Amino acid sequence: MKLFDSHVHYEDAMFKDDRYERLDHLRNTDVKFILNCCSDVEVFDTVMDIVDKYDFAYGSIGIHPHWTAETPDDYLDRIRELVKHPKIVAIGEMGLDYFWDEPKDLQERIFREQLELAKELDMPVIIHDRDAHEDTIKILEEYKPKGILHRYSGPVDILKRAFDLGMYISFNNDLTYPMWNAGPIACLMETPWDRLLIETDCPYAPPYERENDRCEAYDVANVVKIIAELRGVSEEFVAQKALENAMRVYEIEL
Ligand SMILES: [Zn+2]
């Protein structure tokens, strides 16, 4: 089985002591590709380093809504420069997050500026939406980007509006949490096979039975297992669809 974990954060400080050891270890697993996502300017260099060191690693560069207050004025120029790298295949993650208390007008401005850049450069975007489903989809309907709703947890009707735009959704081990997996499962059951991606969002989203640990990209195998069970198909089928879809949306040609 060939697994493409479409959203990881090996640049995170939780991997500061053993980042390269853990990435080396992936060579012994079914994980054949990762997309290392990016949250703020502080980690731009680490993301670039990961994609340069590992043949199986691709990356994105962008500003997460939670880090908008720290964003320097020249951030768009820096993104524009870094995305010229052939293994930086998306802009993000970007979006709106109303769970934390970052000013909403600032979040929206930086979200819109990155969407405009992605349009100009014709690149896919990785969308973070937490407790901001209606505002996020309205902005997406304005810009009509190509890209992915990552770890989406909102209502199915908003997800369908994203599908109408041609967007994808990535599922992770949130599917294993009995107290709040009803939303992600409802979304999973309505997702066409050609729009589904898999991810771990590692180190942040461990499977329920290890809820206090960090997770790693190989935990994406568990996401495949759960999706296969819920949809009544083989794990190989899920892994293959997710791989093809990730290659298509990130426009990776081997
Ligand atoms: Zn992320």
Short mmCIF file of C-alpha atoms and ligand atoms in Angstrom, two decimals:
data_model
loop_
_atom_site.label_atom_id
_atom_site.label_comp_id
_atom_site.label_asym_id
_atom_site.label_seq_id
_atom_site.Cartn_x
_atom_site.Cartn_y
_atom_site.Cartn_z
CA MET A 1 0.00 0.00 0.00
CA LYS A 2 1.30 3.46 -0.95
CA LEU A 3 0.19 6.20 1.42
CA PHE A 4 0.26 9.95 0.74
CA ASP A 5 -0.15 11.91 3.98
CA SER A 6 -1.46 15.15 2.53
CA HIS A 7 -0.99 17.34 5.63
CA VAL A 8 1.85 17.02 8.19
CA HIS A 9 3.75 19.46 10.41
CA TYR A 10 7.26 18.08 10.88
CA GLU A 11 8.38 21.70 11.12
CA ASP A 12 6.56 21.93 14.48
CA ALA A 13 8.56 22.42 17.70
CA MET A 14 7.22 19.07 18.95
CA PHE A 15 9.68 17.51 16.48
CA LYS A 16 12.59 19.81 17.31
CA ASP A 17 14.76 17.12 18.92
CA ASP A 18 14.14 14.23 16.54
CA ARG A 19 12.66 15.72 13.34
CA TYR A 20 15.12 14.11 10.92
CA GLU A 21 15.18 10.80 12.76
CA ARG A 22 11.39 10.57 12.53
CA LEU A 23 11.41 11.56 8.85
CA ASP A 24 14.12 8.95 8.14
CA HIS A 25 11.95 6.37 9.88
CA LEU A 26 9.14 6.93 7.38
CA ARG A 27 11.25 5.11 4.78
CA ASN A 28 10.44 1.90 6.70
CA THR A 29 6.68 2.47 6.50
CA ASP A 30 3.94 2.53 3.84
CA VAL A 31 4.11 6.33 3.75
CA LYS A 32 5.54 7.10 0.31
CA PHE A 33 4.75 10.84 0.14
CA ILE A 34 4.06 13.68 2.56
CA LEU A 35 2.97 17.26 2.13
CA ASN A 36 4.54 19.33 4.89
CA CYS A 37 2.18 22.19 5.56
CA CYS A 38 3.25 25.57 6.94
CA SER A 39 1.77 27.88 9.58
CA ASP A 40 3.88 31.02 9.92
CA VAL A 41 7.00 32.85 8.74
CA GLU A 42 9.08 31.49 11.64
CA VAL A 43 9.04 28.00 10.09
CA PHE A 44 9.47 28.86 6.39
CA ASP A 45 13.14 27.79 6.50
CA THR A 46 12.40 24.48 8.21
CA VAL A 47 9.75 23.57 5.63
CA MET A 48 12.21 24.36 2.81
CA ASP A 49 14.86 22.26 4.52
CA ILE A 50 12.51 19.25 4.80
CA VAL A 51 11.54 19.33 1.12
CA ASP A 52 15.20 19.67 0.11
CA LYS A 53 16.36 16.77 2.29
CA TYR A 54 13.65 14.19 1.51
CA ASP A 55 12.72 12.98 -1.94
CA PHE A 56 9.27 11.94 -0.65
CA ALA A 57 8.50 15.33 0.89
CA TYR A 58 6.57 18.15 -0.77
CA GLY A 59 5.61 21.38 0.95
CA SER A 60 3.36 24.37 1.17
CA ILE A 61 4.15 27.88 2.34
CA GLY A 62 1.60 30.19 3.94
CA ILE A 63 0.14 31.82 7.02
CA HIS A 64 -2.31 30.05 9.36
CA PRO A 65 -5.06 32.34 10.74
CA HIS A 66 -3.84 31.70 14.28
CA TRP A 67 -0.48 33.35 13.47
CA THR A 68 -1.72 36.41 11.58
CA ALA A 69 -0.84 38.89 14.37
CA GLU A 70 2.87 38.00 14.09
CA THR A 71 2.98 38.31 10.31
CA PRO A 72 5.51 40.83 8.94
CA ASP A 73 4.53 43.32 6.22
CA ASP A 74 6.66 41.62 3.56
CA TYR A 75 5.18 38.14 4.09
CA LEU A 76 3.53 37.95 0.66
CA ASP A 77 6.82 38.72 -1.11
CA ARG A 78 8.48 35.98 0.90
CA ILE A 79 5.77 33.47 -0.01
CA ARG A 80 5.97 34.52 -3.66
CA GLU A 81 9.72 33.83 -3.67
CA LEU A 82 9.63 30.47 -1.86
CA VAL A 83 6.81 28.94 -3.93
CA LYS A 84 9.10 29.09 -6.97
CA HIS A 85 10.75 25.95 -5.55
CA PRO A 86 9.54 22.95 -7.60
CA LYS A 87 8.60 20.96 -4.49
CA ILE A 88 6.51 23.73 -2.95
CA VAL A 89 3.19 22.76 -4.52
CA ALA A 90 0.57 24.74 -2.57
CA ILE A 91 -0.04 27.92 -0.60
CA GLY A 92 -1.24 27.50 2.98
CA GLU A 93 -2.44 26.73 5.32
CA MET A 94 -4.73 29.74 5.33
CA GLY A 95 -8.28 30.53 6.38
CA LEU A 96 -10.33 31.59 9.37
CA ASP A 97 -10.23 30.34 12.95
CA TYR A 98 -12.83 31.69 15.37
CA PHE A 99 -11.85 29.27 18.14
CA TRP A 100 -8.93 31.49 19.18
CA ASP A 101 -9.16 35.23 19.61
CA GLU A 102 -7.09 36.60 16.69
CA PRO A 103 -8.85 39.70 15.32
CA LYS A 104 -11.28 38.60 12.62
CA ASP A 105 -10.58 41.52 10.27
CA LEU A 106 -6.85 40.73 10.30
CA GLN A 107 -7.50 37.02 9.67
CA GLU A 108 -9.76 37.90 6.76
CA ARG A 109 -7.28 40.31 5.17
CA ILE A 110 -4.43 37.79 5.27
CA PHE A 111 -6.72 35.01 4.02
CA ARG A 112 -7.85 37.14 1.07
CA GLU A 113 -4.32 38.28 0.21
CA GLN A 114 -3.10 34.68 0.05
CA LEU A 115 -6.10 33.62 -2.06
CA GLU A 116 -5.30 36.43 -4.49
CA LEU A 117 -1.67 35.32 -4.70
CA ALA A 118 -2.73 31.71 -5.31
CA LYS A 119 -5.04 32.86 -8.12
CA GLU A 120 -2.28 34.92 -9.67
CA LEU A 121 0.20 32.03 -9.51
CA ASP A 122 -2.43 29.40 -10.36
CA MET A 123 -1.55 27.30 -7.30
CA PRO A 124 -3.77 25.18 -5.05
CA VAL A 125 -4.55 26.33 -1.49
CA ILE A 126 -4.85 24.45 1.80
CA ILE A 127 -7.77 25.78 3.84
CA HIS A 128 -8.01 25.83 7.63
CA ASP A 129 -11.56 26.55 8.86
CA ARG A 130 -12.34 26.25 12.55
CA ASP A 131 -15.74 27.41 13.77
CA ALA A 132 -15.91 29.76 10.76
CA HIS A 133 -17.66 27.60 8.16
CA GLU A 134 -20.11 30.10 6.65
CA ASP A 135 -17.61 32.99 6.44
CA THR A 136 -14.96 30.68 4.97
CA ILE A 137 -17.16 29.23 2.23
CA LYS A 138 -18.44 32.69 1.24
CA ILE A 139 -14.87 33.89 0.68
CA LEU A 140 -13.99 30.69 -1.20
CA GLU A 141 -17.02 31.21 -3.44
CA GLU A 142 -15.71 34.67 -4.24
CA TYR A 143 -12.20 33.55 -5.24
CA LYS A 144 -13.00 30.03 -6.50
CA PRO A 145 -9.53 28.62 -5.73
CA LYS A 146 -8.44 25.07 -6.39
CA GLY A 147 -7.39 23.20 -3.29
CA ILE A 148 -8.31 21.34 -0.14
CA LEU A 149 -10.47 21.82 2.93
CA HIS A 150 -8.19 20.34 5.56
CA ARG A 151 -9.63 18.67 8.68
CA TYR A 152 -13.02 20.15 7.90
CA SER A 153 -15.60 19.62 10.65
CA GLY A 154 -18.60 21.67 9.52
CA PRO A 155 -21.98 20.79 8.05
CA VAL A 156 -22.31 18.65 4.91
CA ASP A 157 -24.18 21.34 2.95
CA ILE A 158 -21.21 23.71 3.21
CA LEU A 159 -18.86 20.89 2.18
CA LYS A 160 -21.02 20.32 -0.89
CA ARG A 161 -20.63 24.00 -1.80
CA ALA A 162 -16.85 23.43 -1.69
CA PHE A 163 -17.24 20.37 -3.94
CA ASP A 164 -19.22 22.56 -6.35
CA LEU A 165 -16.11 24.76 -6.56
CA GLY A 166 -14.05 21.67 -7.43
CA MET A 167 -12.36 21.46 -4.03
CA TYR A 168 -11.15 18.40 -2.09
CA ILE A 169 -11.42 17.38 1.58
CA SER A 170 -8.81 15.63 3.73
CA PHE A 171 -9.78 13.33 6.61
CA ASN A 172 -7.67 12.36 9.58
CA ASN A 173 -7.87 10.50 12.89
CA ASP A 174 -10.63 12.84 14.11
CA LEU A 175 -12.77 10.02 12.70
CA THR A 176 -11.77 7.91 15.74
CA TYR A 177 -13.08 10.24 18.49
CA PRO A 178 -16.45 8.87 19.68
CA MET A 179 -17.52 12.14 21.30
CA TRP A 180 -17.29 14.27 18.15
CA ASN A 181 -16.72 12.14 15.08
CA ALA A 182 -20.36 12.35 13.90
CA GLY A 183 -19.64 15.48 11.84
CA PRO A 184 -16.52 14.14 10.07
CA ILE A 185 -18.24 10.78 9.44
CA ALA A 186 -21.28 12.52 7.91
CA CYS A 187 -18.89 14.42 5.61
CA LEU A 188 -16.98 11.25 4.75
CA MET A 189 -20.15 9.44 3.68
CA GLU A 190 -20.98 12.27 1.24
CA THR A 191 -17.49 12.62 -0.26
CA PRO A 192 -17.00 11.41 -3.84
CA TRP A 193 -13.99 9.10 -4.27
CA ASP A 194 -12.31 11.59 -6.57
CA ARG A 195 -12.32 14.34 -3.90
CA LEU A 196 -10.98 12.47 -0.86
CA LEU A 197 -7.55 12.92 0.70
CA ILE A 198 -6.04 11.48 3.87
CA GLU A 199 -3.80 13.19 6.42
CA THR A 200 -2.58 13.05 10.00
CA ASP A 201 -2.02 16.78 10.70
CA CYS A 202 0.81 15.32 12.76
CA PRO A 203 1.88 15.92 15.49
CA TYR A 204 -1.52 17.40 16.43
CA ALA A 205 -4.21 14.80 15.72
CA PRO A 206 -3.41 11.38 17.23
CA PRO A 207 -5.85 8.47 17.08
CA TYR A 208 -8.27 8.43 20.05
CA GLU A 209 -6.51 5.60 21.87
CA ARG A 210 -3.32 7.73 22.02
CA GLU A 211 -5.07 11.06 22.47
CA ASN A 212 -2.35 12.64 24.63
CA ASP A 213 0.60 11.68 22.39
CA ARG A 214 1.94 13.38 19.35
CA CYS A 215 1.21 11.43 16.18
CA GLU A 216 3.32 10.80 13.06
CA ALA A 217 2.67 10.39 9.36
CA TYR A 218 2.44 6.59 9.56
CA ASP A 219 -0.73 7.05 11.63
CA VAL A 220 -2.38 7.82 8.31
CA ALA A 221 -2.68 4.02 7.90
CA ASN A 222 -5.30 4.10 10.64
CA VAL A 223 -7.26 6.77 8.76
CA VAL A 224 -7.30 4.47 5.73
CA LYS A 225 -8.51 1.58 7.88
CA ILE A 226 -11.41 3.58 9.36
CA ILE A 227 -12.48 4.99 5.99
CA ALA A 228 -12.39 1.50 4.44
CA GLU A 229 -14.57 0.12 7.26
CA LEU A 230 -17.09 2.97 7.15
CA ARG A 231 -17.41 2.95 3.35
CA GLY A 232 -17.23 -0.84 2.92
CA VAL A 233 -14.27 -0.93 0.54
CA SER A 234 -10.71 -2.27 0.78
CA GLU A 235 -7.89 -0.32 2.39
CA GLU A 236 -5.93 -0.57 -0.87
CA PHE A 237 -8.79 1.14 -2.71
CA VAL A 238 -8.89 4.05 -0.23
CA ALA A 239 -5.10 4.47 -0.25
CA GLN A 240 -4.97 4.42 -4.05
CA LYS A 241 -7.79 6.97 -4.48
CA ALA A 242 -6.23 9.28 -1.87
CA LEU A 243 -2.83 8.99 -3.58
CA GLU A 244 -4.23 9.77 -7.04
CA ASN A 245 -6.25 12.69 -5.69
CA ALA A 246 -3.28 14.18 -3.81
CA MET A 247 -1.12 13.93 -6.94
CA ARG A 248 -3.87 15.64 -8.96
CA VAL A 249 -4.65 18.49 -6.57
CA TYR A 250 -0.98 19.23 -5.79
CA GLU A 251 -0.14 18.81 -9.50
CA ILE A 252 2.74 16.46 -8.76
CA GLU A 253 4.10 14.57 -11.76
CA LEU A 254 6.65 11.86 -11.12
ZN ZN B 1 -2.08 22.09 9.58
#
